[in-house]
Amino acid sequence: MPADLNDRLVVAISSRALFDFEEENRVFEQADDASYMQLQLDRLERPAQPGVAFQLVRKLLGFNTSDAQRDRVEVVLLSRNDPVSGLRVFHSAKHHGTAIERGVFTRGRAPYQYLQALQANLFLSAEPDDVRAALHAGYPAAQVYPDSARASEAHPEEVRIAFDGDAVLFSDEAERVFQAEGLPAFQQHEARKAALPLPPGPFKPLLEALHRLQRASADGSTPMRLRTALVTARSAPAHERAVRTLMHWNIAVDEAMFLGGLDKGPFLREFQPDFFFDDQAGHVQSASRHVPAGQVHAEVTRRK
């Protein structure tokens, strides 16, 4: 019987999101793909350093057990790299003790079309066009900021993931009101609709998958735990609709921060997530000074 990825949390990730290939990428941008391929080949036995999403991946794989039939997480390389350069990625993963067995390398072509076959719950890439294409196709995806701060090592047995609300976990319905009419109209709109759940945003499927993973590991069969946080610019009274929406979905987050427009960076520094997802570039840039961060290109979901 062929292998399948049913009932697993599947993370598809590009080479630059997983490892620090920024020097190699500059060669690609300044020269050509042949020079890039030769450089990767010359460095085949030199392990790449961990990239911005490495710790997230390593910790998520910690939910797997010695019994491969009970694995709960699958990480697949999904990259514009060529297959030869892909060898270095696999060598680097092995060097760092990261159990990645599957990969798709497209040598410059957009790889997002393989997300359906992979049953992916998340796609992480440094290429904004690939992220936009994945979001347009209906998959949770974020553009990693390669120069983000690396994740704290303070919580080795706990995966920590933080999400923005509007245009990420929730639809951008309320965000459109804010952009068009301002804060007072937004607050009134959300207070009036407090009991009406928000439509789902692009990252609801990932939150659902994480919630299932959290429940499945609650019996203590794995050494890893999961902690989630909602970090939003909402404040009272608009907080109520967000909380009620999560209740309607029967999904709990462990922490919620209603910041009323305060800079999210310092709060994320204290939460110490392994990754933070937000739709606004300003918030991602602020967060990236403290924690690994990625942008969900909300303009794609607004067009849908």
CSV table of C-alpha atoms in Angstrom, one decimal:
chain,number,residue,atom,x,y,z
A,1,MET,CA,0.0,0.0,0.0
A,2,PRO,CA,1.5,3.4,-0.9
A,3,ALA,CA,2.3,5.9,1.8
A,4,ASP,CA,-0.1,8.7,2.4
A,5,LEU,CA,-0.2,11.9,4.5
A,6,ASN,CA,-3.7,11.6,5.8
A,7,ASP,CA,-4.3,12.8,9.4
A,8,ARG,CA,-0.9,14.6,9.5
A,9,LEU,CA,-0.1,18.2,9.9
A,10,VAL,CA,1.8,18.9,6.6
A,11,VAL,CA,4.2,21.8,6.4
A,12,ALA,CA,5.7,22.6,3.0
A,13,ILE,CA,8.7,24.8,3.2
A,14,SER,CA,11.2,26.4,0.8
A,15,SER,CA,15.0,26.0,1.2
A,16,ARG,CA,15.5,29.7,2.1
A,17,ALA,CA,12.8,29.5,4.8
A,18,LEU,CA,14.4,26.5,6.4
A,19,PHE,CA,18.1,27.4,6.0
A,20,ASP,CA,20.2,30.5,5.7
A,21,PHE,CA,20.9,30.7,2.0
A,22,GLU,CA,21.0,34.5,1.7
A,23,GLU,CA,24.6,34.6,0.5
A,24,GLU,CA,23.8,32.0,-2.2
A,25,ASN,CA,20.6,33.8,-3.1
A,26,ARG,CA,22.6,37.0,-3.8
A,27,VAL,CA,24.8,35.0,-6.3
A,28,PHE,CA,21.6,33.9,-8.0
A,29,GLU,CA,20.2,37.4,-8.2
A,30,GLN,CA,23.5,39.0,-9.4
A,31,ALA,CA,24.6,36.3,-11.8
A,32,ASP,CA,22.6,33.4,-13.1
A,33,ASP,CA,21.2,30.0,-12.0
A,34,ALA,CA,24.3,28.2,-13.4
A,35,SER,CA,26.5,30.2,-11.0
A,36,TYR,CA,24.1,29.5,-8.1
A,37,MET,CA,24.0,25.8,-8.9
A,38,GLN,CA,27.8,25.6,-9.0
A,39,LEU,CA,28.1,27.4,-5.7
A,40,GLN,CA,25.7,25.0,-4.0
A,41,LEU,CA,27.5,22.0,-5.5
A,42,ASP,CA,30.9,23.4,-4.3
A,43,ARG,CA,29.3,23.7,-0.8
A,44,LEU,CA,27.6,20.3,-0.9
A,45,GLU,CA,29.4,19.0,2.2
A,46,ARG,CA,29.1,22.3,4.0
A,47,PRO,CA,25.9,22.3,6.1
A,48,ALA,CA,23.9,25.5,5.8
A,49,GLN,CA,23.0,27.3,9.0
A,50,PRO,CA,19.5,27.2,10.3
A,51,GLY,CA,17.1,29.8,8.8
A,52,VAL,CA,14.1,31.7,10.2
A,53,ALA,CA,11.7,28.8,10.3
A,54,PHE,CA,14.1,26.1,11.3
A,55,GLN,CA,13.2,25.9,15.0
A,56,LEU,CA,9.5,25.8,14.2
A,57,VAL,CA,10.0,22.8,11.9
A,58,ARG,CA,12.4,21.1,14.3
A,59,LYS,CA,9.9,21.4,17.2
A,60,LEU,CA,6.9,20.4,15.2
A,61,LEU,CA,8.7,17.2,14.2
A,62,GLY,CA,9.1,16.6,17.9
A,63,PHE,CA,5.5,15.5,17.9
A,64,ASN,CA,6.4,12.3,16.0
A,65,THR,CA,7.3,9.1,17.9
A,66,SER,CA,9.6,6.2,17.3
A,67,ASP,CA,6.7,4.5,15.6
A,68,ALA,CA,6.5,6.0,12.1
A,69,GLN,CA,3.0,4.8,11.7
A,70,ARG,CA,1.9,7.2,14.5
A,71,ASP,CA,3.7,10.2,13.1
A,72,ARG,CA,1.6,13.3,13.4
A,73,VAL,CA,3.7,15.9,11.5
A,74,GLU,CA,5.2,15.8,8.0
A,75,VAL,CA,7.6,18.4,6.7
A,76,VAL,CA,8.2,18.5,3.0
A,77,LEU,CA,10.8,20.7,1.1
A,78,LEU,CA,9.0,22.6,-1.7
A,79,SER,CA,11.5,24.7,-3.5
A,80,ARG,CA,12.5,26.5,-6.6
A,81,ASN,CA,15.9,25.0,-6.2
A,82,ASP,CA,17.2,22.5,-8.7
A,83,PRO,CA,17.6,18.9,-7.7
A,84,VAL,CA,21.4,19.1,-7.3
A,85,SER,CA,21.1,22.1,-5.0
A,86,GLY,CA,18.4,20.1,-3.2
A,87,LEU,CA,21.1,17.6,-2.2
A,88,ARG,CA,22.7,20.3,0.0
A,89,VAL,CA,19.4,21.0,1.6
A,90,PHE,CA,18.9,17.4,2.5
A,91,HIS,CA,22.5,17.1,3.7
A,92,SER,CA,22.0,20.2,5.9
A,93,ALA,CA,18.8,18.8,7.3
A,94,LYS,CA,20.5,15.5,8.2
A,95,HIS,CA,23.5,17.4,9.8
A,96,HIS,CA,21.1,19.3,12.0
A,97,GLY,CA,19.2,16.2,13.0
A,98,THR,CA,16.0,17.2,11.3
A,99,ALA,CA,14.0,14.3,9.9
A,100,ILE,CA,12.9,15.5,6.5
A,101,GLU,CA,12.5,12.7,3.9
A,102,ARG,CA,10.4,14.3,1.1
A,103,GLY,CA,11.1,17.1,-1.3
A,104,VAL,CA,10.0,18.7,-4.5
A,105,PHE,CA,12.5,20.8,-6.5
A,106,THR,CA,11.3,22.7,-9.5
A,107,ARG,CA,14.4,24.6,-10.8
A,108,GLY,CA,13.0,28.0,-10.9
A,109,ARG,CA,9.3,27.2,-11.6
A,110,ALA,CA,6.6,28.1,-9.2
A,111,PRO,CA,6.1,25.1,-6.8
A,112,TYR,CA,2.8,26.0,-5.3
A,113,GLN,CA,0.8,23.6,-7.6
A,114,TYR,CA,2.1,20.7,-5.6
A,115,LEU,CA,0.4,21.8,-2.4
A,116,GLN,CA,-2.8,19.9,-3.2
A,117,ALA,CA,-1.0,16.7,-3.7
A,118,LEU,CA,0.9,17.2,-0.5
A,119,GLN,CA,-2.3,18.0,1.4
A,120,ALA,CA,-0.4,20.9,2.9
A,121,ASN,CA,-1.7,22.7,6.0
A,122,LEU,CA,1.0,25.4,5.7
A,123,PHE,CA,3.4,26.8,3.1
A,124,LEU,CA,6.4,28.9,4.1
A,125,SER,CA,8.6,30.6,1.5
A,126,ALA,CA,10.8,33.7,1.1
A,127,GLU,CA,9.3,34.2,-2.4
A,128,PRO,CA,6.3,36.6,-2.2
A,129,ASP,CA,4.9,35.6,-5.6
A,130,ASP,CA,4.8,31.9,-4.5
A,131,VAL,CA,3.1,32.8,-1.2
A,132,ARG,CA,0.5,34.9,-3.1
A,133,ALA,CA,-0.2,32.1,-5.5
A,134,ALA,CA,-0.6,29.6,-2.6
A,135,LEU,CA,-3.0,31.9,-0.8
A,136,HIS,CA,-5.0,32.4,-4.0
A,137,ALA,CA,-5.3,28.6,-4.3
A,138,GLY,CA,-6.7,28.5,-0.7
A,139,TYR,CA,-3.7,27.3,1.3
A,140,PRO,CA,-2.4,29.0,4.5
A,141,ALA,CA,0.9,30.6,3.3
A,142,ALA,CA,3.3,33.2,4.6
A,143,GLN,CA,6.3,35.0,3.2
A,144,VAL,CA,9.1,34.5,5.8
A,145,TYR,CA,11.4,37.5,6.5
A,146,PRO,CA,14.9,35.9,6.3
A,147,ASP,CA,16.4,38.6,8.4
A,148,SER,CA,14.0,38.0,11.3
A,149,ALA,CA,15.4,37.4,14.7
A,150,ARG,CA,15.8,33.7,15.5
A,151,ALA,CA,13.5,31.9,17.9
A,152,SER,CA,14.3,31.8,21.6
A,153,GLU,CA,15.5,28.5,23.0
A,154,ALA,CA,13.8,29.1,26.3
A,155,HIS,CA,11.0,26.6,25.7
A,156,PRO,CA,12.6,23.5,24.2
A,157,GLU,CA,9.6,21.2,24.7
A,158,GLU,CA,6.9,23.6,23.6
A,159,VAL,CA,6.0,24.8,20.1
A,160,ARG,CA,4.8,28.4,20.3
A,161,ILE,CA,2.8,30.0,17.5
A,162,ALA,CA,1.2,33.5,17.4
A,163,PHE,CA,-1.4,34.7,15.0
A,164,ASP,CA,-2.9,38.1,14.0
A,165,GLY,CA,-6.7,38.0,13.8
A,166,ASP,CA,-8.3,40.0,11.0
A,167,ALA,CA,-7.2,38.8,7.5
A,168,VAL,CA,-5.2,35.9,9.1
A,169,LEU,CA,-7.4,33.7,11.4
A,170,PHE,CA,-10.5,35.7,10.5
A,171,SER,CA,-11.7,37.2,7.2
A,172,ASP,CA,-10.9,40.8,6.5
A,173,GLU,CA,-14.5,41.8,6.7
A,174,ALA,CA,-14.0,44.1,9.8
A,175,GLU,CA,-10.6,45.3,8.5
A,176,ARG,CA,-12.3,46.7,5.4
A,177,VAL,CA,-14.7,48.7,7.6
A,178,PHE,CA,-11.7,50.1,9.6
A,179,GLN,CA,-9.8,51.0,6.4
A,180,ALA,CA,-12.8,52.7,4.8
A,181,GLU,CA,-14.5,54.4,7.7
A,182,GLY,CA,-12.0,54.6,10.6
A,183,LEU,CA,-11.8,53.3,14.2
A,184,PRO,CA,-15.1,54.5,15.6
A,185,ALA,CA,-17.0,52.9,12.7
A,186,PHE,CA,-15.0,49.7,13.2
A,187,GLN,CA,-15.7,49.6,16.9
A,188,GLN,CA,-19.5,50.2,16.3
A,189,HIS,CA,-19.6,47.6,13.6
A,190,GLU,CA,-18.0,44.9,15.8
A,191,ALA,CA,-20.0,45.7,18.9
A,192,ARG,CA,-23.2,45.5,16.8
A,193,LYS,CA,-22.1,42.1,15.4
A,194,ALA,CA,-20.5,40.8,18.6
A,195,ALA,CA,-22.7,37.6,18.6
A,196,LEU,CA,-22.2,36.9,14.9
A,197,PRO,CA,-19.0,34.8,14.2
A,198,LEU,CA,-16.5,36.3,11.8
A,199,PRO,CA,-16.0,34.4,8.5
A,200,PRO,CA,-12.9,32.3,8.5
A,201,GLY,CA,-9.6,33.7,7.2
A,202,PRO,CA,-6.8,31.9,5.3
A,203,PHE,CA,-5.2,30.5,8.5
A,204,LYS,CA,-8.2,29.0,10.1
A,205,PRO,CA,-7.3,25.5,8.5
A,206,LEU,CA,-3.9,25.7,10.1
A,207,LEU,CA,-5.3,26.6,13.5
A,208,GLU,CA,-7.7,23.7,13.2
A,209,ALA,CA,-4.8,21.3,12.4
A,210,LEU,CA,-2.8,22.6,15.3
A,211,HIS,CA,-5.8,22.2,17.6
A,212,ARG,CA,-6.1,18.6,16.5
A,213,LEU,CA,-2.4,18.1,17.1
A,214,GLN,CA,-2.7,19.6,20.5
A,215,ARG,CA,-5.5,17.3,21.5
A,216,ALA,CA,-3.8,14.2,20.0
A,217,SER,CA,-0.7,14.8,22.1
A,218,ALA,CA,-2.6,15.6,25.3
A,219,ASP,CA,-2.1,12.0,26.6
A,220,GLY,CA,1.6,12.7,27.1
A,221,SER,CA,2.8,10.2,24.4
A,222,THR,CA,5.1,12.9,23.0
A,223,PRO,CA,7.6,15.1,24.7
A,224,MET,CA,6.4,18.2,22.8
A,225,ARG,CA,3.6,20.5,23.7
A,226,LEU,CA,1.9,23.3,21.8
A,227,ARG,CA,0.9,26.8,22.8
A,228,THR,CA,-0.9,29.3,20.7
A,229,ALA,CA,-1.6,33.1,21.0
A,230,LEU,CA,-3.9,35.6,19.3
A,231,VAL,CA,-2.1,38.9,19.0
A,232,THR,CA,-4.4,41.5,17.6
A,233,ALA,CA,-4.8,45.3,17.3
A,234,ARG,CA,-8.4,44.9,18.4
A,235,SER,CA,-9.5,46.2,21.8
A,236,ALA,CA,-12.8,46.3,23.8
A,237,PRO,CA,-15.5,46.3,22.7
A,238,ALA,CA,-14.3,44.7,19.4
A,239,HIS,CA,-12.5,41.9,21.3
A,240,GLU,CA,-15.8,40.1,22.0
A,241,ARG,CA,-16.5,39.1,18.4
A,242,ALA,CA,-13.0,37.6,18.1
A,243,VAL,CA,-13.4,35.5,21.2
A,244,ARG,CA,-16.9,34.4,20.3
A,245,THR,CA,-15.8,33.4,16.9
A,246,LEU,CA,-13.1,31.1,18.3
A,247,MET,CA,-15.8,29.7,20.7
A,248,HIS,CA,-18.1,29.1,17.7
A,249,TRP,CA,-15.3,27.2,16.0
A,250,ASN,CA,-14.7,25.2,19.1
A,251,ILE,CA,-11.1,26.1,19.1
A,252,ALA,CA,-9.2,27.5,22.1
A,253,VAL,CA,-6.1,29.6,22.0
A,254,ASP,CA,-3.9,29.7,25.1
A,255,GLU,CA,-3.2,33.4,25.2
A,256,ALA,CA,-5.0,36.4,23.7
A,257,MET,CA,-3.6,40.0,23.5
A,258,PHE,CA,-6.0,42.8,22.6
A,259,LEU,CA,-3.5,45.6,22.1
A,260,GLY,CA,-5.6,48.4,20.7
A,261,GLY,CA,-3.0,49.5,18.2
A,262,LEU,CA,0.1,49.1,20.5
A,263,ASP,CA,3.3,47.9,18.8
A,264,LYS,CA,3.1,44.1,18.8
A,265,GLY,CA,6.9,43.6,18.8
A,266,PRO,CA,7.5,44.0,22.6
A,267,PHE,CA,4.6,41.7,23.4
A,268,LEU,CA,5.8,39.0,21.0
A,269,ARG,CA,9.3,39.3,22.5
A,270,GLU,CA,7.8,38.3,25.9
A,271,PHE,CA,5.6,35.5,24.4
A,272,GLN,CA,8.7,34.1,22.5
A,273,PRO,CA,6.9,32.4,19.6
A,274,ASP,CA,8.7,30.1,17.2
A,275,PHE,CA,6.7,31.9,14.5
A,276,PHE,CA,4.3,34.8,14.2
A,277,PHE,CA,1.9,35.4,11.3
A,278,ASP,CA,0.4,38.8,10.4
A,279,ASP,CA,-1.0,40.4,7.2
A,280,GLN,CA,0.4,43.9,7.7
A,281,ALA,CA,4.0,44.5,6.6
A,282,GLY,CA,4.5,47.1,9.4
A,283,HIS,CA,3.6,44.6,12.1
A,284,VAL,CA,5.7,41.9,10.6
A,285,GLN,CA,8.7,44.2,10.4
A,286,SER,CA,8.3,45.2,14.0
A,287,ALA,CA,7.8,41.6,15.1
A,288,SER,CA,10.8,40.4,13.1
A,289,ARG,CA,13.2,42.5,15.3
A,290,HIS,CA,12.2,40.2,18.1
A,291,VAL,CA,10.9,36.9,16.8
A,292,PRO,CA,10.6,34.8,13.6
A,293,ALA,CA,7.9,36.4,11.5
A,294,GLY,CA,6.1,36.0,8.2
A,295,GLN,CA,3.6,38.1,6.2
A,296,VAL,CA,0.2,36.8,5.0
A,297,HIS,CA,-0.5,38.8,1.8
A,298,ALA,CA,-4.1,39.7,2.6
A,299,GLU,CA,-4.6,41.6,-0.6
A,300,VAL,CA,-4.9,38.1,-2.2
A,301,THR,CA,-7.8,37.0,0.0
A,302,ARG,CA,-9.5,40.3,-0.5
A,303,ARG,CA,-9.7,39.7,-4.2
A,304,LYS,CA,-11.2,36.3,-3.7
